[in-house]
Structures are given as structure tokens and as C-alpha cells.
Coordinates of C-alpha atoms and ligand atoms in Angstrom, one line a residue:
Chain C
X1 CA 46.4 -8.2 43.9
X2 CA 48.0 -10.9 45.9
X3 CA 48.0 -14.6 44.6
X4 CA 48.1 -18.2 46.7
X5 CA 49.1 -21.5 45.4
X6 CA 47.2 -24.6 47.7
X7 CA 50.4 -27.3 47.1
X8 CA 47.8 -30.1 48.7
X9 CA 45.0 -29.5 45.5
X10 CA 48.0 -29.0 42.9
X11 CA 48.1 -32.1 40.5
X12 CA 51.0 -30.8 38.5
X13 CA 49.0 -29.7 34.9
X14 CA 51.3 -27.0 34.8
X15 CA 48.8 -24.4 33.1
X16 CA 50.1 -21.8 35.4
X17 CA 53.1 -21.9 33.8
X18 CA 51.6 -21.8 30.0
X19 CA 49.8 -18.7 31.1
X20 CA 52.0 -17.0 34.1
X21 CA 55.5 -18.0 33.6
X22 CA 56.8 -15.7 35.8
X23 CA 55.0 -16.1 38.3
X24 CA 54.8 -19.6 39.1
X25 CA 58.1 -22.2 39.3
X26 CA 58.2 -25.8 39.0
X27 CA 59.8 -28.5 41.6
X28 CA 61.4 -31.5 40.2
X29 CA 58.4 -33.6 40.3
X30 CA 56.4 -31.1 38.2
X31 CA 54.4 -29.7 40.9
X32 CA 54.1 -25.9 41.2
X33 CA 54.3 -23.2 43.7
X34 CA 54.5 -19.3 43.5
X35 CA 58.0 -17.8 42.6
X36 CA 59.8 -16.1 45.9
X37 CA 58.4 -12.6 45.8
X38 CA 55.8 -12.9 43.7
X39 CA 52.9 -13.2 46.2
X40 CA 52.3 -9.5 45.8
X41 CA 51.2 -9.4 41.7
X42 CA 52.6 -6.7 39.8
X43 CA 50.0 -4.8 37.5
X44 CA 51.6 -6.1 34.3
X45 CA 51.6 -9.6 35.4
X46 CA 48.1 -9.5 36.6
X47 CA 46.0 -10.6 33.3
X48 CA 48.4 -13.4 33.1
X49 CA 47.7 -14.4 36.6
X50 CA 43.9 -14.2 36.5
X51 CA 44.0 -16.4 33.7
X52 CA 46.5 -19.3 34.7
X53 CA 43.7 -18.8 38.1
X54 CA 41.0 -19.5 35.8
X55 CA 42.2 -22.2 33.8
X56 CA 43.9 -24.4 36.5
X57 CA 41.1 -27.1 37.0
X58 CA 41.9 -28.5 40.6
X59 CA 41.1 -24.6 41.8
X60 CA 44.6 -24.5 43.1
X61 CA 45.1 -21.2 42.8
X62 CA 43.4 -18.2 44.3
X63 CA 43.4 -14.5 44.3
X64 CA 42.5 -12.1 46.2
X65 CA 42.5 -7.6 46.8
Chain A
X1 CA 13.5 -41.1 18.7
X2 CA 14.4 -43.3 21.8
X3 CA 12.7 -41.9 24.5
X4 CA 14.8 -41.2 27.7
X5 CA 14.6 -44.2 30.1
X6 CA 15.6 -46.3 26.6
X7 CA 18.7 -43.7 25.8
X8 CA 20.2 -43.8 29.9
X9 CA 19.6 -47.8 30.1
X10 CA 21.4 -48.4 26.7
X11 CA 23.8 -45.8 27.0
X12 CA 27.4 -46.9 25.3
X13 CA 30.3 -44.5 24.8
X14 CA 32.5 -47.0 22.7
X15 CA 32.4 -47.6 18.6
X16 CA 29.4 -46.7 17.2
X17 CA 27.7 -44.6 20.2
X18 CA 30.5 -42.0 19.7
X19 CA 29.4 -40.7 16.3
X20 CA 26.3 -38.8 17.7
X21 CA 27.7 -38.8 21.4
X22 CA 27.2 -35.0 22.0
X23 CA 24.2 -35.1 21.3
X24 CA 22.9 -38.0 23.6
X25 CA 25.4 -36.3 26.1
X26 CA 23.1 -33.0 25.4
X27 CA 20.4 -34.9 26.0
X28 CA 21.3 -36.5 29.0
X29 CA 22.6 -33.5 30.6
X30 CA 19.0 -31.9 30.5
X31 CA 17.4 -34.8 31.1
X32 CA 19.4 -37.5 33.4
X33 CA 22.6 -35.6 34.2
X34 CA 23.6 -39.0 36.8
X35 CA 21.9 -42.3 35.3
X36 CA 22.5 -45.9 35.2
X37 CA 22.8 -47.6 32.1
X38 CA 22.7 -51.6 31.5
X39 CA 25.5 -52.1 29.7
X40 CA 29.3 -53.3 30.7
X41 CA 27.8 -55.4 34.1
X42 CA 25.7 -51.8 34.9
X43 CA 27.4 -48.4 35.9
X44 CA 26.6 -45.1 37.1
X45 CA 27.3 -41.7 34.6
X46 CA 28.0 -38.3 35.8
X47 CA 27.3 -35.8 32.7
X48 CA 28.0 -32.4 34.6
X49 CA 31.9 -31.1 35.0
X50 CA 31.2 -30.4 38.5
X51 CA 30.7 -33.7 39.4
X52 CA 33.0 -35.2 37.5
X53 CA 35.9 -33.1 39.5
X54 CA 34.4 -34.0 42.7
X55 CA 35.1 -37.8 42.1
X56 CA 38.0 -37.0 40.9
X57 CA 39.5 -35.3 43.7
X58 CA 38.1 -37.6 46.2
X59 CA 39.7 -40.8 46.7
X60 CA 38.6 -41.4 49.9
X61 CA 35.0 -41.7 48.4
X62 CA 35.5 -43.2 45.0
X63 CA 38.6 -46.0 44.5
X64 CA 39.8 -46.9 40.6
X65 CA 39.6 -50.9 41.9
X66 CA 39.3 -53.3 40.2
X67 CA 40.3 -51.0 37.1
X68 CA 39.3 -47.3 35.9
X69 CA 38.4 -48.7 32.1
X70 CA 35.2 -49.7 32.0
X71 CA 35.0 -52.4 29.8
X72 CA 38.7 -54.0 31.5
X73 CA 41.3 -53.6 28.9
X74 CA 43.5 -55.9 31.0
X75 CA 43.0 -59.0 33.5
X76 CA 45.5 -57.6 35.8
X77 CA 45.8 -54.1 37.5
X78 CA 47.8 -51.5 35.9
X79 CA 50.1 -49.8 37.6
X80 CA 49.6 -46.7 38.1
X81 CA 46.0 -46.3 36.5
X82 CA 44.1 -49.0 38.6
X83 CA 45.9 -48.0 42.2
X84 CA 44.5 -45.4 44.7
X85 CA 47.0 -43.3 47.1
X86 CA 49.1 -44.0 48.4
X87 CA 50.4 -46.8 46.2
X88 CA 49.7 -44.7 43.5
X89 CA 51.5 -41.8 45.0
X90 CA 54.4 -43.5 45.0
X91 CA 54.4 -45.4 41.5
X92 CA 54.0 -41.6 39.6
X93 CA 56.6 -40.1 41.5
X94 CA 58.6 -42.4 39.4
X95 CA 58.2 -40.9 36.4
X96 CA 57.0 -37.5 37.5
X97 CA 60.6 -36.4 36.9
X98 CA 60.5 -37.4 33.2
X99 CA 57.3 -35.1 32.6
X100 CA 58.0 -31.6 34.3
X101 CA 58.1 -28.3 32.3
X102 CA 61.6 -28.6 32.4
X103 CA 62.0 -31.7 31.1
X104 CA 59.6 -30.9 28.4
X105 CA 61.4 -28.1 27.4
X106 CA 64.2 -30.9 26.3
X107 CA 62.1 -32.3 24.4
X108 CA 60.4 -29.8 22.0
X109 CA 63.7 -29.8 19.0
X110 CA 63.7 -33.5 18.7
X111 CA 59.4 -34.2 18.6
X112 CA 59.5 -31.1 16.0
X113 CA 62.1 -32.3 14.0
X114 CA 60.0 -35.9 13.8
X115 CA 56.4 -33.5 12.9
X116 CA 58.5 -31.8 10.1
X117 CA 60.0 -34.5 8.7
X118 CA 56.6 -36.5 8.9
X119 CA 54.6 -33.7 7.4
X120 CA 57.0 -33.7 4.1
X121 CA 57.0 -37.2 3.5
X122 CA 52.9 -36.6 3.7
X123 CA 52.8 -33.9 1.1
X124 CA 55.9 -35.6 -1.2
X125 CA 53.6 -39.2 -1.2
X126 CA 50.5 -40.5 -3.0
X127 CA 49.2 -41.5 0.1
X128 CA 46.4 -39.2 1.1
X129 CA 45.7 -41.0 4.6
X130 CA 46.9 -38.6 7.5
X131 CA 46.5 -40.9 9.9
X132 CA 49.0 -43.6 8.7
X133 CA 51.2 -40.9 7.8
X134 CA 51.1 -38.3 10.4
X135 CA 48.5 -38.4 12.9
X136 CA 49.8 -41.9 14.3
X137 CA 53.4 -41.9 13.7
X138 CA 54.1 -39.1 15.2
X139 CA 53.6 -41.2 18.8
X140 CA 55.0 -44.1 17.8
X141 CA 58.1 -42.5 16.9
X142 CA 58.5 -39.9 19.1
X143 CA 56.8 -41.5 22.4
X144 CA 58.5 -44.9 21.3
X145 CA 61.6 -43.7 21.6
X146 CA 60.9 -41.9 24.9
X147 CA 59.6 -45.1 26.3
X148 CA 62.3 -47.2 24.7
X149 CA 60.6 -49.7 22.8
X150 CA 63.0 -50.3 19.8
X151 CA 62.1 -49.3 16.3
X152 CA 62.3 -52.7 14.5
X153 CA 59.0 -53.6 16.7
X154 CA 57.2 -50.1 15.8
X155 CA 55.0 -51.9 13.0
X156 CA 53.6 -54.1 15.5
X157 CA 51.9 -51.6 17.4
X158 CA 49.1 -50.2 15.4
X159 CA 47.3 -53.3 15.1
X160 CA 47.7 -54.2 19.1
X161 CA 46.5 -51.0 19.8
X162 CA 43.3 -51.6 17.7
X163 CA 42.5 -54.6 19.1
X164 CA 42.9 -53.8 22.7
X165 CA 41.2 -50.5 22.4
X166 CA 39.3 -50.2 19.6
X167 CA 38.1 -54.1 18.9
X168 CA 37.3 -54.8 22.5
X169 CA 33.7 -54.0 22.6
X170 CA 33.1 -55.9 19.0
X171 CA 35.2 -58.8 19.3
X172 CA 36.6 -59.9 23.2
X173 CA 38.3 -63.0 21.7
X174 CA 40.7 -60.9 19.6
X175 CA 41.2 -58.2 22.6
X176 CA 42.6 -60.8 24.8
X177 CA 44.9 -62.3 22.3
X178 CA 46.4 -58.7 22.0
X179 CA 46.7 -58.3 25.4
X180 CA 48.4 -61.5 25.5
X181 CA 50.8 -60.7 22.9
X182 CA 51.8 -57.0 24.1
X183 CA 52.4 -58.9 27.3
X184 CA 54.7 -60.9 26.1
X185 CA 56.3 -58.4 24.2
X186 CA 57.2 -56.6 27.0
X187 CA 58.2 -59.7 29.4
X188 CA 60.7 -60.4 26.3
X189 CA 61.5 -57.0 26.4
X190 CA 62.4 -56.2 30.0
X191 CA 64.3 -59.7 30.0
X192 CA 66.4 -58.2 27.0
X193 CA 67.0 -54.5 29.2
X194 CA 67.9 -56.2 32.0
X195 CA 70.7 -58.6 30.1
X196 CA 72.1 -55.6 28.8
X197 CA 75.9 -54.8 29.5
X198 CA 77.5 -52.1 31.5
X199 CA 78.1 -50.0 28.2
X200 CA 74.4 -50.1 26.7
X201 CA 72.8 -49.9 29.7
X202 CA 70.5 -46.5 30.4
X203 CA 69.7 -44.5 28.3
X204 CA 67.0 -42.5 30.2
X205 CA 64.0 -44.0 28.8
X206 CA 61.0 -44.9 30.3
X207 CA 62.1 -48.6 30.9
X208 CA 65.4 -47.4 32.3
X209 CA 63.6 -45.1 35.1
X210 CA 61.4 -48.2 35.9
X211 CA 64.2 -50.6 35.9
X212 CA 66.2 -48.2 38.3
X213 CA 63.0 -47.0 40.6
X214 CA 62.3 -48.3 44.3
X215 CA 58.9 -48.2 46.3
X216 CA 59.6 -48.2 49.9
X217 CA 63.2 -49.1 49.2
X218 CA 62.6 -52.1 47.0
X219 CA 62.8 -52.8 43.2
X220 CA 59.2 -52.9 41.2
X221 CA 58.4 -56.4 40.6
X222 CA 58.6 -58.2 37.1
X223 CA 54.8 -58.5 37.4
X224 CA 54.9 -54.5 38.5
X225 CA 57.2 -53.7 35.8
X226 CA 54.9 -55.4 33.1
X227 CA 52.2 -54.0 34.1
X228 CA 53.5 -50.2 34.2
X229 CA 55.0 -50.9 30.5
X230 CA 51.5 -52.1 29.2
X231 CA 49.7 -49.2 30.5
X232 CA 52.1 -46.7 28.9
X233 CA 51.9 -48.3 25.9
X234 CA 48.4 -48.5 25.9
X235 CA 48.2 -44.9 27.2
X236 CA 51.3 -43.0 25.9
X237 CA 50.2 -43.7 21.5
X238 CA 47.0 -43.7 20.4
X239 CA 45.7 -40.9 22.7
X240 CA 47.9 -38.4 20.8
X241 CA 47.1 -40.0 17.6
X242 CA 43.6 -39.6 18.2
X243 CA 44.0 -35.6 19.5
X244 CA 46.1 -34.8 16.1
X245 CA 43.6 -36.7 13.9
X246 CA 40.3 -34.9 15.3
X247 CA 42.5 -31.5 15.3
X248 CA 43.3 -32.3 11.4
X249 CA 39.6 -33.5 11.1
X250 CA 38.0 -30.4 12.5
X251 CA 40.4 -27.8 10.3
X252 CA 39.9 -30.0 7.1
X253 CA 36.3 -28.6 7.1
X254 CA 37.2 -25.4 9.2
X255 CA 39.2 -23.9 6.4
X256 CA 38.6 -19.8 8.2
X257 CA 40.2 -21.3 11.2
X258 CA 42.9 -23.4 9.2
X259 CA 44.1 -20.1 7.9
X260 CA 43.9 -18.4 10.5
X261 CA 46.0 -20.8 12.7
X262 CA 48.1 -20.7 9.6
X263 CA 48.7 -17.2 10.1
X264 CA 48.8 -17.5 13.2
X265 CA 50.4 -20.1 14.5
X266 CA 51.0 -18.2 18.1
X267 CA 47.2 -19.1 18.6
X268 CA 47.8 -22.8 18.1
X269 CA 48.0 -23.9 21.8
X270 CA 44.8 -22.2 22.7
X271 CA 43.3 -23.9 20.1
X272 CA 44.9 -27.1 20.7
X273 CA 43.1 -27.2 24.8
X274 CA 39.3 -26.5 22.3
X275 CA 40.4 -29.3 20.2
X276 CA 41.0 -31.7 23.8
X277 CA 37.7 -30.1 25.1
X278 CA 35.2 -30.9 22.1
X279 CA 36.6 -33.8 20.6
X280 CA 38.6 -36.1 23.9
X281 CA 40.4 -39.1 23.2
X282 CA 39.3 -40.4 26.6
X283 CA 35.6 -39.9 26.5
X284 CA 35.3 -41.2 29.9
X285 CA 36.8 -43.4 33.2
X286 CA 35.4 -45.2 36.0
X287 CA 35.4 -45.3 39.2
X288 CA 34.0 -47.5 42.1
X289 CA 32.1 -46.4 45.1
X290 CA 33.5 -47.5 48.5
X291 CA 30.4 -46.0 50.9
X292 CA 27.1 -45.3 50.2
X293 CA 26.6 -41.8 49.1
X294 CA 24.9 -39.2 46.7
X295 CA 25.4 -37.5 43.3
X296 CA 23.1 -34.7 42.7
X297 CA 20.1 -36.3 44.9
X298 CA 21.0 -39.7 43.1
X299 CA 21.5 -42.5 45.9
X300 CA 25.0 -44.3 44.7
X301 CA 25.7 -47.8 46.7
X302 CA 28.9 -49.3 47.8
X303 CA 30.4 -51.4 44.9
X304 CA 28.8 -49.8 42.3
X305 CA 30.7 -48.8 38.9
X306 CA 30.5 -44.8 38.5
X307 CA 31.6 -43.7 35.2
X308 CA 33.0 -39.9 34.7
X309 CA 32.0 -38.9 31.0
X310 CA 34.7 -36.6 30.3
X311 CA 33.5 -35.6 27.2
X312 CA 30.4 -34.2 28.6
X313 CA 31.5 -32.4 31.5
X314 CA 33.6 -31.0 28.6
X315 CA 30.4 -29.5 26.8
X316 CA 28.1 -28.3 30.1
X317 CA 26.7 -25.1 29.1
X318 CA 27.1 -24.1 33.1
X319 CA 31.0 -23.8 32.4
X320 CA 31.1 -22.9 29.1
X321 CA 29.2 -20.5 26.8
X322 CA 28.4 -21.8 23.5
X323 CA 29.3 -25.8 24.4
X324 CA 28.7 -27.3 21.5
X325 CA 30.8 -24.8 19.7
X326 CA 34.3 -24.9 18.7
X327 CA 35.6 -21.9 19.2
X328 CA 39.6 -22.0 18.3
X329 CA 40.3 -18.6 21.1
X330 CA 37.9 -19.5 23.8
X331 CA 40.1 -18.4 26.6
X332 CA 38.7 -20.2 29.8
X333 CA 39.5 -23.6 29.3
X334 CA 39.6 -26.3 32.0
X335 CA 38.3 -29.4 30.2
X336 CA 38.9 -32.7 31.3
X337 CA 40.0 -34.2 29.0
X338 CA 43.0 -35.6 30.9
X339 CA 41.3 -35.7 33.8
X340 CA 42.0 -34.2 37.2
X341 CA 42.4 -34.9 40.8
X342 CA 44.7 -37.7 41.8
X343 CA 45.2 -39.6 38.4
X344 CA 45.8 -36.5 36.1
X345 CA 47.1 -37.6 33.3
X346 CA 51.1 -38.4 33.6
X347 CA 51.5 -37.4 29.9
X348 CA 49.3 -35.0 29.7
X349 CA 52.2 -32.1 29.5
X350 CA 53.5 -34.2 26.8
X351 CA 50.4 -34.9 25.1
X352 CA 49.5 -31.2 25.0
X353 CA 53.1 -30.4 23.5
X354 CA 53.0 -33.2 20.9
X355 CA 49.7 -32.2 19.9
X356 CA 50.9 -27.9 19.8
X357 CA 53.8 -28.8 17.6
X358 CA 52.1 -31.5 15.2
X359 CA 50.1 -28.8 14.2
X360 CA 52.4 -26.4 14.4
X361 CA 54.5 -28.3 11.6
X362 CA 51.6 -30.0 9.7
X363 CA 50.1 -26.2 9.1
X364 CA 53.4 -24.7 7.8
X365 CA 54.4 -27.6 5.7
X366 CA 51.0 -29.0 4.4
X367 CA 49.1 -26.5 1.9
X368 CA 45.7 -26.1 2.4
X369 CA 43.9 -29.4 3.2
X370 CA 40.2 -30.6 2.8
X371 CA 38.1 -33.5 3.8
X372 CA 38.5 -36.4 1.5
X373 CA 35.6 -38.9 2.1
X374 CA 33.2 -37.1 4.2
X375 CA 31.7 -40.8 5.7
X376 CA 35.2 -40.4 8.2
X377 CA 33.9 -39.4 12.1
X378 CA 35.9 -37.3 14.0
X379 CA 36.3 -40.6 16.8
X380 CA 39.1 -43.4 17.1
X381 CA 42.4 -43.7 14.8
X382 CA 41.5 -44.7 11.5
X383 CA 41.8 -43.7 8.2
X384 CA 41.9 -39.7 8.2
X385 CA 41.9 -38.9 3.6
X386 CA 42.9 -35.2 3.5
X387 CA 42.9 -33.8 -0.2
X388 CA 46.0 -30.8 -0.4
X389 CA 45.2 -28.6 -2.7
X390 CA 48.6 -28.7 -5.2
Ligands
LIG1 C1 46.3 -36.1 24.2 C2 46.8 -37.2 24.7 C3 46.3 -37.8 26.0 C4 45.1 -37.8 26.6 C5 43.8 -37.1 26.1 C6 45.1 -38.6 27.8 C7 44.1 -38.8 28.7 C8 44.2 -39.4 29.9 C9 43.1 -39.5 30.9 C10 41.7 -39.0 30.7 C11 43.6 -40.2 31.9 C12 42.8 -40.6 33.2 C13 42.8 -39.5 34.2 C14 41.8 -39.6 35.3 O1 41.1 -40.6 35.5 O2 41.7 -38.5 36.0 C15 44.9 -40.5 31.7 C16 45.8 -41.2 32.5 C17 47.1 -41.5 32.2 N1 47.8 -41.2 31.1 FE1 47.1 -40.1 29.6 N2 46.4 -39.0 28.0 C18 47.1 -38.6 26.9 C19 48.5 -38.8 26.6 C20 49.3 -39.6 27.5 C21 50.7 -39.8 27.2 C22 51.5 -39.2 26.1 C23 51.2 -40.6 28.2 C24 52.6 -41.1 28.4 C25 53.3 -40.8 29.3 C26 50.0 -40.8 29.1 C27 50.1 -41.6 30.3 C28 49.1 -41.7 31.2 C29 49.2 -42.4 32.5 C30 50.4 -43.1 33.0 C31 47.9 -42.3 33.1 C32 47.6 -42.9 34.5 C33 47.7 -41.8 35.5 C34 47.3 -42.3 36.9 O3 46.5 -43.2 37.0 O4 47.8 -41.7 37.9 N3 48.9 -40.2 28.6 N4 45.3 -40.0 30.4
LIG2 S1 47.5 -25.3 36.9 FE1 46.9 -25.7 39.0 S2 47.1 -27.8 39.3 FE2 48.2 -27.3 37.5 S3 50.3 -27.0 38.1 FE3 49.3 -25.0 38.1 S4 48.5 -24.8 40.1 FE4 49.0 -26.9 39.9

């Protein structure tokens, strides 16, 4: 399972980071992006991802495989 | 029963309306989900969530000119509320900083230490009136310091607040006397941060970052500056108030779920984003059309008002099952109820936090806690009687 972060739909609610802390870092204006090698989702992180996916509400994030 | 055409052309969503809103919004979905009702000089609604985040994430289509509150709350813009990009851009990069995850984190000791300490002076007094008590001065304090307004004005606010928000609709006259007082409140204000010496000067509040911000290279204007302080006054109090005194509302006559969030006070955030979804402090925004265009097969002109009823896209049975129901561990949650798109919420990381950790502290301190006077609504800021049982 891979996961992509669009930085041009990102509004900065930061719901990724309630739900995926890991995965997902913060700039210093509170807009998000996915952590350096964490593209490629690890099995015990992927619940979390699915659900930061499904609860950010610009459809920011996507995943795919 | 009103029939339809009556219900769309009348349609209100301030005062009154709100105490059977869900269901007119229910009603409206099935039946008019984009209509045009009468009031407020005439507006466009959009009922369905899909809609309402197409607007919102289109700029280009819909601008917030001459002001996103429909009625005005102000006869000036507010910064950054009533701007499109990129002005806007610019004027929340400002305080973008202030509201990261990070900064946040900062945060959490001191606005629990101001829940606990609120929450025991609620259970030690005779007062029975959450509201008064907890649910509103919570914001004032903690947001109040944040923003730097200074304590010995605190008492002032509630009762601008009202008026501006609350009285607006009933009584105009009083509205605008309100406004003109908070504006001069803050005119003395910034006057009194900017005469400051050396040694007291910031302190990292809000005022401070606005004082100290550029836009393309040059200082916000005094008219600039008031007009960013009023909106975050206006924005940055009674919309947490309101999210804490629903919350309290809702588990004063949910008393499973208040024990279970009792027990379980892990669960609290996810049922803090339920409580934002079924019962938002912003039921709704507007918008203006800049071209001709279509909603849902519904023709829209250039220069009309559309209006985004958050608090129905918030209960469309196409995104969630069981709408109407509040369901404290529903798991896929993206309401609206601070928006989207371009003007997302600046607080709303806030918001969310003060809200997690009022109830947080109000559950572990406050035994368990009943409805009062049943006549209260779960709308606005007033009077919330909670009866503990001793
Ligand atoms: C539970 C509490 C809150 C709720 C429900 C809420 C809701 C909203 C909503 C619905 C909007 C309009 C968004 C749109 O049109 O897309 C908004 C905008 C705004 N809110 Fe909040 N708000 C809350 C707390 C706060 C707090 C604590 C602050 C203080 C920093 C704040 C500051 C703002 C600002 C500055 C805007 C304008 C953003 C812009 O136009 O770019 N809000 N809020
Ligand atoms: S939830 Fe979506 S919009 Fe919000 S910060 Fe995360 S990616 Fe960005």
C-alpha cells in the first residue's frame, strides 16, 4: 500500500496527524506532507492511514496497491 | 404543515429557525436540496455536503465579497474572512504559525489547567448554569489570553458577543452599537500595544504577530489591523462556547454515553468531531457568484448570494449512515463544520483541542450531570442548568 499527499488541495486540518502520526509531518505553517520514507505504508500503519485518508475532507490524500 | 415552496422562500437559519433546523434541513434535502429563499435581500442554499465542498474549494467560481456572513455582522470587510486569494493567502499565513500541531501541542497544559480549575469552581458553587460557568469562560480566558485582550476587559465581552451575533437578526439597532463599541475597543487597544515600551512589548499574542506581520513587505494598516482583531474576536469565543455547551447539552440527556466517555475518556475526540457534525456552531456561510453557472441543474446568476448550510451537508444520508443520529464512535467523519477549501477555519485545530480537553476535565471532575430545565435548545450560548447529582 503506497500513500500520496496533493500539497495544492491540503488546507492544513491536520486530521492526518490525529489519526496517522507517523506517517504524516507538519511544515511551520501547519500544512502537511508525507514523512521521508513513508510513501511505501507499513502493514501496521496501514488502518491508521486508511482512516486519516478517509477523514481528511479536501481529499488530499490518496492511496493506492 | 408549511408546504414546500412556503418552507424554501422563508427559510431562516438564525434564532428561532434553529430549534427544528434538522428537520427543515431533512426536508429540504429530499425536496429542494439548492433553493432560494426571501429572506436577508434573497440567497441561494446548498443542503448536500458535496456541494457545499465544491464551493468551497473553488474560488475562482464563488468569491466571499462583500462578506461571507449573511446577514453582515460588520460594515467593513474582515480580514481574513471577507478576502479571496491571494489577499487572503497572505493575511493567514500570518497567523498560520500560531496554529500548527506543534504549536498546539504548547498549548494543551495551560487550556487544561484553565478546564480543571473551571470545572471545580462549577461543582463547589450554587450556580447550576454551565454556560456562565464553564462552557463560556473557558474561551474567554484561555482564547483571551492567546489573543491578548487583557483580563480587566473580559466581562465586557459576553454581552458584545450577544448582540453582534446573537441580537442581530432581532434588533439591528443594538447590533450596530456593539459593533461600534468592539471597534473602539480595539482601536484603544492597538493604540495602547503600540505605546508600549521596549520591556513589555511582545509577548507572542495574537496582537503581537499582527503588530509585527508584513504583506508584500509593508505593515497591516490600522484599518487592517482593526479589522483582523474584530474578526478574531468575533470568531475565536463564542464558537467554542457554543461546541462545549451543545457537547454538555447532548450528554446531559445521553447519560449511557456520558459514562461511557467517563470511562473512557480515550474516546472523547472522536466524539468531540460527532458533536461538531450534529450540532455546528456555524450552521452556515455565504458566498457570491462571480459567473453564471449551475448547482445540481439549478441555474445560479452572477451577483447572487449562495449560502453553504453546513449543518446540513453535515447530516446528508449520502455520506453518512444514520444522519440524524449521534453516534459518539462513528469513525468516518469529515463534517463541515469548520468549513473547507480555502477559508478553513484558522482555529479550527484549536477549537477542536479546547473542545477535547473541556470535556476531558468537565467529565472527570463533574459527577454525573442532568438536564435542568428541559425548555433549553441545544443552539446559541445561553443559559445551559445542569443538575449534578451530589
Ligand atoms: C469549535 C469552534 C469553531 C468553529 C465551529 C469554527 C467555525 C468556522 C467556520 C465554519 C469558518 C468558515 C470556514 C469556511 O467558510 O470555509 C471559520 C472561519 C474562521 N475561524 Fe473559526 N471556528 C471555531 C473556532 C475558531 C477559533 C478558536 C478561532 C481563533 C483563532 C477561529 C478563527 C477563525 C478565522 C480567523 C476564520 C476565517 C478564516 C478565513 O476566512 O480564511 N475559529 N470558523
Ligand atoms: S487532513 Fe487533509 S487537508 Fe488536513 S492536513 Fe491532512 S492532508 Fe491536509
Amino acid at each position: 500500500m503506497k500513500v500520496a499527499l496533493d500539497a495544492k488541495r491540503c488546507q492544513g486540518h491536520a486530521r492526518c496527524a490525529a489519526f496517522a502520526p507517523e506517517t504524516f509531518v507538519f511544515d511551520d505553517e501547519g500544512f502537511s506532507r508525507v514523512r521521508e520514507g513513508f510513501e511505501n505504508v507499513k502493514p501496521e500503519l496501514q488502518e491508521k492511514v486508511r482512516r486519516a485518508c478517509t477523514n481528511c475532507p479536501e481529499g488530499a490524500i490518496t492511496i493506492s496497491g | 404543515m408549511t408546504d414546500t415552496k412556503t418552507l424554501v422562500q422563508n427559510f431562516d437559519f438564525h434564532g428561532e429557525a434553529l430549534d427544528s433546523i434538522f428537520a427543515t434541513y431533512k426536508e429540504l434535502r429530499e425536496k429542494c436540496p439548492v433553493g432560494h429563499s426571501d429572506k436577508y435581500g434573497g440567497f441561494w442554499f446548498l443542503t448536500k455536503s458535496d456541494d457545499i465542498f465544491k464551493v468551497e474549494q473553488d474560488p475562482e467560481t464563488y468569491s466571499v465579497r462583500p462578506t461571507m456572513l449573511v446577514p453582515p455582522v460588520a460594515d467593513f470587510p474582515m480580514i481574513p474572512i471577507d478576502t479571496d486569494p491571494p489577499e487572503l493567502t497572505e493575511y493567514r499565513r500570518i497567523l498560520l504559525p500560531l496554529f500548527t500541531p506543534q504549536s498546539l501541542a504548547k498549548m494543551e497544559g495551560p487550556v487544561r489547567d484553565v478546564a480543571r480549575d473551571l470545572a471545580k469552581k462549577f461543582v463547589e458553587s450554587d450556580s447550576t448554569d454551565a454556560t456562565a460557568m464553564f462552557a463560556r469562560a473557558l474561551p474567554t480566558i484561555f482564547f483571551s489570553r492567546l489573543a491578548g485582550f487583557p483580563e480587566k476587559d473580559w466581562p465586557k465581552f459576553d454581552a458584545w458577543v450577544d448582540d453582534i451575533l446573537y441580537e442581530r437578526t432581532k434588533d439591528p439597532k443594538r447590533a450596530k452599537a456593539a459593533e461600534k463599541a468592539v471597534v473602539d475597543y480595539f482601536e484603544n487597544l492597538i493604540a495602547a500595544y503600540k505605546g508600549r515600551t521596549t520591556q513589555e512589548a511582545n509577548t507572542g499574542t495574537i496582537i503581537d504577530y499582527l503588530l509585527e506581520a508584513k504583506v508584500n513587505g509593508k505593515p497591516l494598516t490600522k484599518d487592517e489591523l482593526l479589522s483582523y482583531c474584530y474578526l478574531m474576536f468575533l470568531g475565536g469565543l463564542d464558537t467554542t462556547a457554543w461546541a462545549i455547551r451543545a457537547s454538555l447539552w447532548y450528554l446531559a440527556q445521553d447519560l449511557k454515553a456520558q459514562r461511557y466517555l467517563r470511562e473512557h475518556p480515550e474516546a472523547v475526540p472522536t466524539a468531540a468531531e460527532e458533536f461538531l457534525r450534529t450540532m455546528s456552531p456555524v450552521q452556515a456561510m455565504g458566498r457570491t457568484c462571480k459567473v453564471d453557472t449551475t448547482i445540481r441543474g439549478q441555474k445560479i446568476k452572477a451577483g447572487e448570494r449562495v449560502v453553504l448550510l453546513f449543518g446540513a451537508g453535515n447530516r446528508d444520508p449520502e455520506v453518512y449512515d444514520n444522519p440524524e443520529e449521534i453516534q459518539i464512535d462513528r469513525q468516518d467523519n469529515k463534517h463541515l463544520a469548520f468549513g473547507a477549501g480555502h477559508h478553513r477555519c484558522l482555529g479550527s485545530n484549536l477549537g477542536r483541542r479546547e473542545l477535547v480537553i473541556a470535556l476531558e476535565e468537565f467529565l472527570k471532575i463533574v459527577p454525573e450531570f442532568t438536564l435542568g430545565d428541559l425548555s433549553e435548545k441545544w443552539h446559541g450560548v445561553g443559559r445551559l442548568t445542569l443538575n449534578i447529582k451530589k
